[in-house]
CSV table of C-alpha atoms and ligand atoms in Angstrom, one decimal:
chain,number,residue,atom,x,y,z
V,1,MET,CA,95.6,147.0,41.9
V,2,ILE,CA,97.0,148.6,45.0
V,3,ASP,CA,95.9,147.4,48.5
V,4,ILE,CA,96.6,150.1,51.1
V,5,HIS,CA,95.6,148.1,54.3
V,6,SER,CA,96.9,144.7,55.3
V,7,HIS,CA,98.3,142.6,58.1
V,8,ILE,CA,100.8,140.7,55.9
V,9,LEU,CA,104.0,141.5,58.0
V,10,PRO,CA,104.9,138.2,59.8
V,11,GLY,CA,104.7,138.1,63.6
V,12,PHE,CA,103.7,141.8,64.1
V,13,ASP,CA,100.1,141.5,65.2
V,14,ASP,CA,97.0,139.3,64.7
V,15,GLY,CA,97.7,139.0,60.9
V,16,ALA,CA,100.3,136.6,59.4
V,17,VAL,CA,101.9,134.6,62.1
V,18,ASP,CA,105.1,133.6,60.2
V,19,LEU,CA,106.9,134.0,56.9
V,20,SER,CA,105.1,131.1,55.3
V,21,GLU,CA,101.7,132.6,56.1
V,22,SER,CA,103.0,136.0,54.7
V,23,LEU,CA,104.0,134.3,51.5
V,24,ASN,CA,100.6,132.6,51.2
V,25,MET,CA,98.9,135.9,51.7
V,26,ALA,CA,101.2,137.4,49.1
V,27,ARG,CA,100.3,134.7,46.6
V,28,ALA,CA,96.6,135.2,47.3
V,29,ALA,CA,97.0,139.0,46.8
V,30,VAL,CA,98.7,138.5,43.5
V,31,ASN,CA,95.8,136.2,42.4
V,32,GLU,CA,93.5,139.0,43.2
V,33,GLY,CA,95.4,141.3,40.8
V,34,ILE,CA,97.2,143.2,43.6
V,35,HIS,CA,100.8,144.2,42.7
V,36,THR,CA,101.5,146.7,45.6
V,37,ILE,CA,100.3,146.3,49.2
V,38,VAL,CA,100.8,148.4,52.2
V,39,ALA,CA,101.6,146.5,55.4
V,40,THR,CA,99.8,148.2,58.3
V,41,PRO,CA,100.5,146.5,61.6
V,42,HIS,CA,98.3,147.4,64.5
V,43,HIS,CA,99.9,150.0,66.8
V,44,GLN,CA,98.8,151.2,70.3
V,45,ASN,CA,95.5,149.2,70.3
V,46,GLY,CA,96.2,147.8,73.8
V,47,TYR,CA,98.0,144.7,72.5
V,48,TYR,CA,100.6,145.8,70.0
V,49,PHE,CA,103.3,148.4,69.9
V,50,ASN,CA,104.9,148.5,66.5
V,51,PRO,CA,107.2,151.5,65.9
V,52,LYS,CA,108.2,152.7,62.5
V,53,ASN,CA,111.8,151.5,62.4
V,54,ASP,CA,110.8,148.0,63.3
V,55,ILE,CA,108.1,147.9,60.6
V,56,GLU,CA,110.5,149.4,57.9
V,57,TYR,CA,113.2,146.9,58.7
V,58,HIS,CA,110.9,143.9,58.4
V,59,ILE,CA,109.4,145.2,55.2
V,60,LEU,CA,112.8,145.2,53.6
V,61,GLU,CA,113.2,141.7,54.7
V,62,LEU,CA,109.8,140.6,53.4
V,63,ASN,CA,110.4,142.2,50.0
V,64,ASN,CA,113.6,140.2,49.7
V,65,LYS,CA,111.8,137.0,50.5
V,66,LEU,CA,109.1,137.8,48.0
V,67,GLN,CA,111.7,138.3,45.3
V,68,GLU,CA,113.4,135.0,46.2
V,69,ALA,CA,110.1,133.3,46.0
V,70,ASN,CA,109.3,134.9,42.7
V,71,ILE,CA,106.1,136.5,43.9
V,72,PRO,CA,105.5,139.8,42.0
V,73,LEU,CA,104.3,141.8,45.0
V,74,THR,CA,105.8,145.0,46.5
V,75,VAL,CA,105.2,145.7,50.2
V,76,LEU,CA,105.2,149.3,51.4
V,77,PRO,CA,105.3,150.5,55.0
V,78,GLY,CA,102.4,151.7,57.0
V,79,GLN,CA,100.8,151.4,60.4
V,80,GLU,CA,97.2,151.2,61.8
V,81,ILE,CA,97.2,153.5,64.8
V,82,ARG,CA,94.5,153.2,67.4
V,83,ILE,CA,93.3,156.7,68.3
V,84,ASN,CA,94.9,158.0,71.4
V,85,LEU,CA,96.1,161.2,73.0
V,86,ASN,CA,99.8,160.6,72.4
V,87,ILE,CA,99.8,160.4,68.6
V,88,ILE,CA,101.4,163.8,68.1
V,89,ASN,CA,104.2,163.0,70.5
V,90,GLU,CA,104.8,159.8,68.7
V,91,ILE,CA,104.9,161.6,65.4
V,92,LEU,CA,107.5,163.9,66.8
V,93,SER,CA,109.6,161.1,68.2
V,94,GLY,CA,109.5,159.1,65.0
V,95,ILE,CA,107.4,156.1,66.2
V,96,ILE,CA,104.5,156.8,63.9
V,97,ALA,CA,104.7,155.3,60.4
V,98,PRO,CA,102.7,157.2,57.8
V,99,ILE,CA,101.6,155.3,54.7
V,100,ASN,CA,104.6,154.8,52.5
V,101,ASN,CA,106.3,157.8,54.2
V,102,THR,CA,103.7,160.3,53.0
V,103,ARG,CA,101.7,162.6,55.2
V,104,TYR,CA,98.7,160.2,55.4
V,105,LEU,CA,98.1,158.3,58.7
V,106,PHE,CA,95.7,155.4,59.3
V,107,ILE,CA,93.6,156.0,62.4
V,108,GLU,CA,91.5,153.2,63.9
V,109,LEU,CA,88.6,153.8,66.3
V,110,PRO,CA,87.5,151.2,68.8
V,111,SER,CA,84.7,149.0,67.4
V,112,TRP,CA,82.1,150.1,69.8
V,113,GLU,CA,82.6,153.7,70.4
V,114,VAL,CA,84.0,157.0,69.3
V,115,PRO,CA,86.2,158.4,72.0
V,116,ILE,CA,85.3,161.9,73.2
V,117,PHE,CA,88.7,163.2,72.1
V,118,THR,CA,88.4,162.0,68.6
V,119,GLU,CA,87.6,165.3,66.9
V,120,GLN,CA,90.4,167.0,68.8
V,121,VAL,CA,93.0,164.4,67.8
V,122,ILE,CA,91.8,164.4,64.2
V,123,TYR,CA,92.2,168.2,64.3
V,124,GLU,CA,95.7,168.1,65.8
V,125,ILE,CA,96.9,165.6,63.3
V,126,GLN,CA,95.9,168.0,60.5
V,127,LEU,CA,97.4,171.0,62.4
V,128,ASN,CA,100.7,169.1,62.4
V,129,GLY,CA,100.6,168.7,58.6
V,130,TYR,CA,99.3,165.1,58.4
V,131,ILE,CA,96.1,163.8,56.9
V,132,PRO,CA,94.1,161.3,59.0
V,133,ILE,CA,92.4,158.4,57.3
V,134,ILE,CA,89.8,156.7,59.5
V,135,VAL,CA,89.9,153.0,58.7
V,136,HIS,CA,86.7,150.9,58.4
V,137,PRO,CA,84.2,153.3,59.9
V,138,GLU,CA,81.4,151.0,58.6
V,139,ARG,CA,82.4,148.5,61.4
V,140,ASN,CA,82.0,151.0,64.2
V,141,ARG,CA,78.8,150.7,66.1
V,142,LYS,CA,78.5,154.2,67.3
V,143,LEU,CA,79.1,155.6,63.8
V,144,ALA,CA,76.4,153.4,62.4
V,145,GLU,CA,74.0,154.7,65.0
V,146,ASN,CA,75.1,158.3,64.5
V,147,PRO,CA,76.5,158.7,61.0
V,148,SER,CA,76.5,162.5,61.5
V,149,ILE,CA,79.6,162.0,63.7
V,150,LEU,CA,81.5,160.7,60.7
V,151,TYR,CA,80.0,163.3,58.4
V,152,ASN,CA,81.4,165.9,60.8
V,153,LEU,CA,84.9,164.4,60.8
V,154,VAL,CA,85.0,164.1,57.0
V,155,ASN,CA,83.7,167.6,56.7
V,156,LYS,CA,86.6,168.8,58.8
V,157,GLY,CA,89.2,167.1,56.6
V,158,ALA,CA,89.4,163.4,57.6
V,159,LEU,CA,89.4,160.8,54.9
V,160,THR,CA,88.0,157.2,55.4
V,161,GLN,CA,88.7,153.8,54.1
V,162,ILE,CA,86.1,150.9,53.9
V,163,THR,CA,86.9,147.2,53.9
V,164,ALA,CA,86.4,145.2,50.8
V,165,SER,CA,84.8,142.3,52.8
V,166,SER,CA,82.3,144.7,54.3
V,167,LEU,CA,81.0,145.5,50.8
V,168,THR,CA,80.9,141.8,49.8
V,169,GLY,CA,78.8,141.0,52.9
V,170,ASN,CA,81.4,139.0,54.8
V,171,PHE,CA,80.8,141.1,57.9
V,172,GLY,CA,77.0,140.7,57.6
V,173,LYS,CA,74.1,142.6,56.1
V,174,PRO,CA,73.9,145.6,58.3
V,175,ILE,CA,77.6,146.4,57.9
V,176,GLN,CA,77.3,145.8,54.1
V,177,LYS,CA,74.4,148.3,54.0
V,178,PHE,CA,76.3,150.9,56.0
V,179,ALA,CA,79.3,150.5,53.8
V,180,HIS,CA,77.1,151.2,50.7
V,181,GLN,CA,75.6,154.3,52.4
V,182,LEU,CA,79.1,155.6,53.0
V,183,ILE,CA,79.9,155.3,49.3
V,184,GLU,CA,76.6,156.8,48.3
V,185,HIS,CA,77.1,159.8,50.5
V,186,HIS,CA,80.7,160.4,49.6
V,187,LEU,CA,81.8,159.6,53.1
V,188,THR,CA,84.6,157.2,52.1
V,189,HIS,CA,87.6,157.6,49.8
V,190,PHE,CA,89.4,154.2,49.7
V,191,ILE,CA,88.7,150.5,49.4
V,192,ALA,CA,91.2,148.1,51.0
V,193,SER,CA,91.3,144.5,52.1
V,194,ASP,CA,92.5,144.7,55.8
V,195,ALA,CA,93.4,141.1,55.1
V,196,HIS,CA,94.7,139.2,58.2
V,197,ASN,CA,95.0,135.7,56.6
V,198,ILE,CA,93.8,133.7,53.7
V,199,THR,CA,91.0,131.9,55.5
V,200,ASN,CA,88.4,134.0,57.4
V,201,ARG,CA,89.9,137.4,56.8
V,202,GLY,CA,91.1,137.3,53.2
V,203,PHE,CA,91.3,139.9,50.4
V,204,HIS,CA,88.0,140.0,48.6
V,205,MET,CA,89.3,143.0,46.6
V,206,GLN,CA,88.3,141.9,43.1
V,207,LYS,CA,84.7,141.1,44.2
V,208,ALA,CA,84.4,144.4,46.0
V,209,TYR,CA,85.6,146.4,43.1
V,210,ASN,CA,83.3,144.5,40.8
V,211,ILE,CA,80.4,145.4,43.1
V,212,ILE,CA,81.4,149.0,43.0
V,213,LYS,CA,81.7,149.1,39.2
V,214,LYS,CA,78.3,147.4,38.8
V,215,THR,CA,76.5,149.5,41.4
V,216,TYR,CA,78.1,153.0,41.0
V,217,GLY,CA,79.6,152.9,37.5
V,218,THR,CA,83.1,153.2,36.1
V,219,GLU,CA,83.7,156.8,37.3
V,220,ILE,CA,83.4,155.9,41.0
V,221,TYR,CA,85.2,152.6,40.3
V,222,TYR,CA,88.2,154.4,38.8
V,223,MET,CA,88.1,157.0,41.6
V,224,TYR,CA,88.7,154.4,44.2
V,225,LEU,CA,91.5,152.7,42.2
V,226,GLU,CA,93.1,156.1,41.5
V,227,ASN,CA,92.9,157.2,45.1
V,228,SER,CA,94.9,154.3,46.3
V,229,LYS,CA,97.7,155.3,43.8
V,230,LEU,CA,97.5,158.9,44.8
V,231,LEU,CA,97.7,158.0,48.4
V,232,ILE,CA,100.9,155.9,48.2
V,233,ASP,CA,102.4,158.7,46.0
V,234,GLY,CA,101.6,161.2,48.7
V,235,GLN,CA,99.4,163.3,46.4
V,236,TYR,CA,96.0,164.9,47.0
V,237,VAL,CA,93.2,162.4,46.6
V,238,ILE,CA,89.8,162.8,45.0
V,239,ARG,CA,87.2,163.9,47.4
V,240,ASN,CA,83.5,164.5,46.5
V,241,GLU,CA,81.4,166.8,48.7
V,242,PRO,CA,80.3,164.8,51.7
V,243,GLN,CA,76.5,164.4,52.2
V,244,LYS,CA,74.7,163.7,55.4
V,245,ILE,CA,72.9,160.4,55.8
V,246,LEU,CA,69.3,161.3,56.5
V,247,LYS,CA,67.7,160.0,59.7
V,248,LYS,CA,65.2,157.7,58.1
V,249,LYS,CA,68.0,155.9,56.3
V,250,ARG,CA,70.0,155.2,59.4
V,251,ILE,CA,70.7,151.7,60.5
V,252,ARG,CA,69.4,151.4,64.0
V,253,ARG,CA,70.4,147.9,65.0
V,254,LEU,CA,73.8,147.1,63.6
V,255,PHE,CA,75.2,144.5,65.9
T,301,FE2,FE1,93.6,146.5,60.0
């Protein structure tokens, strides 16, 4: 299994604090059946500035440590970029780290809102030849209240990734329900852990995939597994025609 979103790189953000925690996370990942993981440190979220070269250097180091410790896990480079108006400049100056050096970028929205420039930035990213992936839309309050905003962005070419622990209910019932609605309406394309540690923000990948298989059948289950592979290989991923979430189904009180 491939996990495309994690905070396993030590000392980069609010994920693993040091190497020993990274190695513990790596062991937990392997126990879940994960063999490849993308490290996606926060970038430009008001607290962290993590440029591409820094991330890549420390990923080499972490992969060496994993080998020394006999942990069968490969770490690939990535970055979780908070949406901002400077992304294109940062792409041009080499600060942005696409997922495994493909054309895919992880874009994070703030938890409470969808900035007014979101559609413009998502458009410009694509205009520059990159594919934006909006991470954990199910945890955004504004999108839960107005899912048509997300439908619009997906319809215009954005992809999305939901968090395994949203599906398992670790973020609460309303978020779990919204995550399921996103799957049902073809508004999400990837499942990932967004693991920060092995305690309160762990992997939950196996459980989430089991829920998907049981609820939506093997075809959808394999689509999600396959999409993560296609993503790290820089290929086109599988997209089903997005559907609008009808008004009566909306979750009014999410948080
Ligand atoms: Fe994250």
